Amino acid sequence: MIVGIDVGNTAIKMAIDSEETVRVLRVANPDTIANVSKVLAEYAQRHGHLDVRVASVNRTAAGELIEAAQQLAGDKAQFRRITRVDLPIEVATDHPDRVGIDRLVGAVGAAAGYSLPLVVVDAGTTVTVDLVDDGGTYCGGAIIPGLEMQTSALAAGTDALPRIDWQSACSETNGTTGKNTIAAIRLGILSGVVGGIERLVRLYGTPKRVVVTGGDAECVAATLERSTSRDFDVHLHPHLVCRTLATLKQ
């Protein structure tokens, strides 16, 4: 059995090749490492062997998870940290080995599932907007502070502006103007992120497909869909990274 685990700064996502459900757990929850480790140990006991592929931009959390799960699962689970050399993609950046592994895995998954060229938007702690050209080469991209990061910065840098919960608030951001402070923050930040994505797509030569993944994917994709100025198709794929890890042919 193959398990793909995407360890981010905000969440840990786990996909199992034979299951449709993806488990998403918050890194900040002190029980997350123990809970994921127990799940992996149970699967290892049930199936006899696990091939666990880990892609991480959070080295501390990934190390703790692998150590805890290995202790419970023993030799029935093989853990492998995925790096650039494990991925079937050319990387045309100044420093290929420094590109976030989640960005490269997402590019591999998007290129396998959609026509090229395309843009991959990963809307998580940060929002990365990356180009995969018509030859399947990862060409780099841009990094924007994520929705939660921007609202946290506003709250920390001002006396009166509150923090908001994007997980429950995105559907309420439909008006042309914000009629209260929270609505104005939502509208301003989301418009800035989505407007930035649209500008970057044009800068990249206007590929006709944009694949959106990450914790805030539904919010960002829905807002992109409502944009009257976009000239590309929007494809929502919330768990692209861990799903790609679970289906890599290796």
Coordinates of C-alpha atoms in Angstrom, one line a residue:
M1 CA 0.0 0.0 0.0
I2 CA 1.2 3.5 -0.9
V3 CA 0.7 6.5 1.3
G4 CA 1.4 10.1 0.3
I5 CA 1.9 12.7 3.0
D6 CA 2.2 16.4 2.4
V7 CA 3.7 18.1 5.5
G8 CA 3.1 21.8 5.3
N9 CA 3.5 24.7 7.7
T10 CA -0.2 24.7 8.5
A11 CA -1.5 21.3 7.8
I12 CA -0.5 17.6 7.2
K13 CA -2.4 15.9 4.4
M14 CA -2.4 12.2 4.0
A15 CA -3.7 10.3 0.9
I16 CA -3.8 6.5 0.6
D17 CA -3.8 5.0 -2.9
S18 CA -6.9 2.8 -2.4
E19 CA -9.1 5.4 -0.6
E20 CA -10.9 8.5 -1.8
T21 CA -10.7 10.3 1.5
V22 CA -7.8 12.6 2.3
R23 CA -7.1 13.2 5.9
V24 CA -6.2 16.8 6.8
L25 CA -4.8 17.6 10.2
R26 CA -3.6 21.0 11.6
V27 CA 0.1 21.1 12.5
A28 CA -0.6 23.4 15.4
N29 CA -2.8 20.7 17.1
P30 CA -0.4 18.9 19.6
D31 CA -2.1 15.6 18.9
T32 CA -1.6 15.6 15.2
I33 CA 1.7 13.8 15.0
A34 CA 0.5 11.1 17.4
N35 CA -2.8 10.7 15.5
V36 CA -1.2 10.4 12.1
S37 CA 1.4 7.9 13.5
K38 CA -1.3 5.7 14.9
V39 CA -3.2 5.6 11.6
L40 CA 0.0 4.7 9.7
A41 CA 0.8 1.9 12.3
E42 CA -2.7 0.5 12.0
Y43 CA -2.5 0.4 8.2
A44 CA 1.0 -1.2 8.4
Q45 CA -0.4 -3.9 10.7
R46 CA -3.4 -4.5 8.5
H47 CA -1.7 -4.6 5.1
G48 CA 1.8 -5.9 6.1
H49 CA 3.8 -3.2 4.4
L50 CA 3.5 0.5 3.7
D51 CA 5.4 2.6 1.2
V52 CA 5.1 6.1 2.8
R53 CA 6.2 9.0 0.6
V54 CA 6.7 12.3 2.4
A55 CA 7.0 15.7 0.8
S56 CA 7.7 18.5 3.3
V57 CA 8.4 22.2 3.6
N58 CA 8.2 21.8 7.4
R59 CA 11.3 19.8 8.2
T60 CA 10.7 19.7 12.0
A61 CA 7.1 18.4 11.7
A62 CA 8.1 15.9 9.1
G63 CA 11.0 14.6 11.2
E64 CA 8.8 14.2 14.2
L65 CA 6.2 12.4 12.2
I66 CA 8.5 9.9 10.6
E67 CA 10.3 9.1 13.9
A68 CA 7.0 8.6 15.8
A69 CA 5.4 6.5 13.0
Q70 CA 8.5 4.4 12.6
Q71 CA 8.6 3.5 16.2
L72 CA 5.0 2.3 16.1
A73 CA 5.0 0.6 12.6
G74 CA 8.5 -0.8 12.8
D75 CA 9.8 -2.5 9.6
K76 CA 6.3 -2.8 8.2
A77 CA 6.5 0.8 7.0
Q78 CA 9.2 2.3 4.7
F79 CA 9.4 6.1 4.9
R80 CA 11.0 8.1 2.1
R81 CA 11.4 11.8 1.8
I82 CA 10.7 12.8 -1.8
T83 CA 13.3 15.1 -3.4
R84 CA 13.6 16.6 -6.8
V85 CA 15.5 13.6 -8.2
D86 CA 12.5 11.4 -7.5
L87 CA 10.3 13.4 -9.8
P88 CA 9.9 13.1 -13.5
I89 CA 10.1 16.8 -14.3
E90 CA 12.7 19.2 -15.6
V91 CA 13.3 22.2 -13.4
A92 CA 14.4 25.5 -15.2
T93 CA 15.2 27.7 -12.2
D94 CA 18.4 29.3 -10.9
H95 CA 18.6 26.8 -8.0
P96 CA 16.5 23.7 -8.8
D97 CA 17.4 22.0 -5.5
R98 CA 16.0 25.0 -3.5
V99 CA 12.5 24.9 -5.0
G100 CA 9.9 23.8 -2.5
I101 CA 9.2 20.1 -3.0
D102 CA 5.5 20.7 -2.7
R103 CA 5.6 23.1 -5.7
L104 CA 7.4 20.5 -7.8
V105 CA 5.1 17.6 -6.8
G106 CA 2.1 19.8 -7.6
A107 CA 3.6 20.6 -11.0
V108 CA 4.1 16.9 -11.7
G109 CA 0.6 16.0 -10.7
A110 CA -1.0 18.9 -12.7
A111 CA 1.1 18.1 -15.8
A112 CA 0.0 14.4 -15.6
G113 CA -3.7 15.4 -15.4
Y114 CA -4.2 18.4 -17.6
S115 CA -3.1 19.7 -21.0
L116 CA 0.0 21.9 -21.1
P117 CA 1.0 24.6 -20.7
L118 CA -0.6 25.4 -17.3
V119 CA -0.3 27.3 -14.1
V120 CA -0.4 25.7 -10.7
V121 CA -1.7 27.8 -7.8
D122 CA -1.1 26.3 -4.3
A123 CA -3.2 28.4 -1.9
G124 CA -1.9 27.5 1.5
T125 CA 0.3 29.3 4.1
T126 CA 1.6 31.1 1.1
V127 CA 0.1 31.2 -2.4
T128 CA 2.5 30.0 -5.0
V129 CA 1.7 30.6 -8.7
D130 CA 3.9 28.4 -10.9
L131 CA 4.3 27.8 -14.6
V132 CA 4.7 24.5 -16.3
D133 CA 5.4 25.1 -20.0
D134 CA 4.2 23.2 -23.1
G135 CA 7.2 20.9 -22.8
G136 CA 6.3 19.9 -19.2
T137 CA 9.2 21.9 -17.7
Y138 CA 8.7 23.6 -14.4
C139 CA 9.7 27.2 -15.0
G140 CA 9.4 28.7 -11.5
G141 CA 6.8 31.3 -10.5
A142 CA 5.8 33.7 -7.7
I143 CA 5.1 33.5 -4.0
I144 CA 2.4 35.6 -2.4
P145 CA 1.5 35.7 1.4
G146 CA -1.5 33.5 2.0
L147 CA -4.9 34.6 3.1
E148 CA -4.4 33.8 6.8
M149 CA -0.9 35.2 6.8
Q150 CA -2.2 38.5 5.4
T151 CA -5.1 38.8 7.9
S152 CA -2.7 37.9 10.8
A153 CA -0.3 40.6 9.7
L154 CA -3.2 43.2 9.6
A155 CA -4.3 42.2 13.0
A156 CA -0.8 42.3 14.5
G157 CA 0.1 45.6 12.8
T158 CA -3.0 47.6 13.8
D159 CA -4.9 48.3 17.0
A160 CA -8.5 47.7 15.8
L161 CA -8.5 45.3 12.9
P162 CA -9.6 41.8 13.8
R163 CA -8.4 38.3 12.7
I164 CA -10.9 36.4 10.6
D165 CA -11.5 32.7 9.8
W166 CA -11.1 32.1 6.1
Q167 CA -12.4 28.5 6.3
S168 CA -15.9 29.8 7.1
A169 CA -15.8 33.2 5.5
C170 CA -15.0 32.9 1.9
S171 CA -18.6 32.2 0.7
E172 CA -19.6 35.5 2.3
T173 CA -17.1 37.5 0.1
N174 CA -19.4 38.2 -2.8
G175 CA -20.2 41.9 -2.7
T176 CA -18.8 44.7 -4.7
T177 CA -17.9 46.7 -1.6
G178 CA -17.3 45.7 2.0
K179 CA -20.1 47.0 4.2
N180 CA -18.3 46.4 7.4
T181 CA -14.7 46.0 8.6
I182 CA -14.5 42.2 8.4
A183 CA -16.1 42.2 4.9
A184 CA -13.7 44.9 3.8
I185 CA -10.7 42.9 5.0
R186 CA -12.0 39.7 3.2
L187 CA -12.7 41.6 0.0
G188 CA -9.4 43.4 0.0
I189 CA -7.1 40.5 0.7
L190 CA -8.9 38.1 -1.6
S191 CA -9.1 40.6 -4.4
G192 CA -5.3 41.3 -4.0
V193 CA -4.5 37.6 -4.2
V194 CA -6.8 36.7 -7.1
G195 CA -5.8 39.9 -9.0
G196 CA -2.2 38.9 -8.5
I197 CA -2.9 35.4 -9.9
E198 CA -4.6 36.9 -12.9
R199 CA -1.7 39.3 -13.6
L200 CA 0.8 36.5 -13.2
V201 CA -1.0 34.2 -15.7
R202 CA -0.9 37.0 -18.2
L203 CA 2.8 37.5 -17.5
Y204 CA 3.4 33.8 -18.1
G205 CA 1.9 34.1 -21.6
T206 CA -1.7 33.3 -20.7
P207 CA -1.8 29.5 -20.4
K208 CA -5.5 28.4 -20.7
R209 CA -5.5 26.2 -17.7
V210 CA -5.0 27.1 -14.0
V211 CA -5.0 24.3 -11.5
V212 CA -5.8 25.4 -7.9
T213 CA -4.8 23.3 -4.9
G214 CA -4.1 23.9 -1.2
G215 CA -6.0 24.6 2.0
D216 CA -7.7 27.7 0.6
A217 CA -8.1 26.3 -2.9
E218 CA -11.9 26.3 -2.9
C219 CA -12.0 30.0 -1.8
V220 CA -9.4 31.1 -4.4
A221 CA -10.8 29.0 -7.2
A222 CA -14.4 30.2 -6.6
T223 CA -13.3 33.8 -6.7
L224 CA -11.3 33.2 -9.9
E225 CA -14.3 31.6 -11.4
R226 CA -16.4 34.7 -10.7
S227 CA -13.8 37.0 -12.3
T228 CA -15.1 38.6 -15.5
S229 CA -11.5 39.4 -16.7
R230 CA -10.1 35.9 -16.7
D231 CA -9.4 34.2 -20.0
F232 CA -8.4 30.8 -18.7
D233 CA -10.1 27.7 -17.3
V234 CA -10.0 27.1 -13.6
H235 CA -9.6 23.5 -12.3
L236 CA -10.0 22.8 -8.6
H237 CA -7.8 20.0 -7.2
P238 CA -7.6 20.6 -3.4
H239 CA -5.3 17.7 -2.5
L240 CA -3.0 17.7 -5.5
V241 CA 0.3 17.2 -3.7
C242 CA -0.5 14.2 -1.5
R243 CA -2.6 12.6 -4.2
T244 CA 0.4 12.9 -6.6
L245 CA 2.7 11.3 -4.0
A246 CA 0.4 8.4 -3.6
T247 CA 0.3 7.7 -7.3
L248 CA 4.0 8.3 -8.3
K249 CA 5.3 5.4 -10.3
Q250 CA 8.4 4.3 -8.5

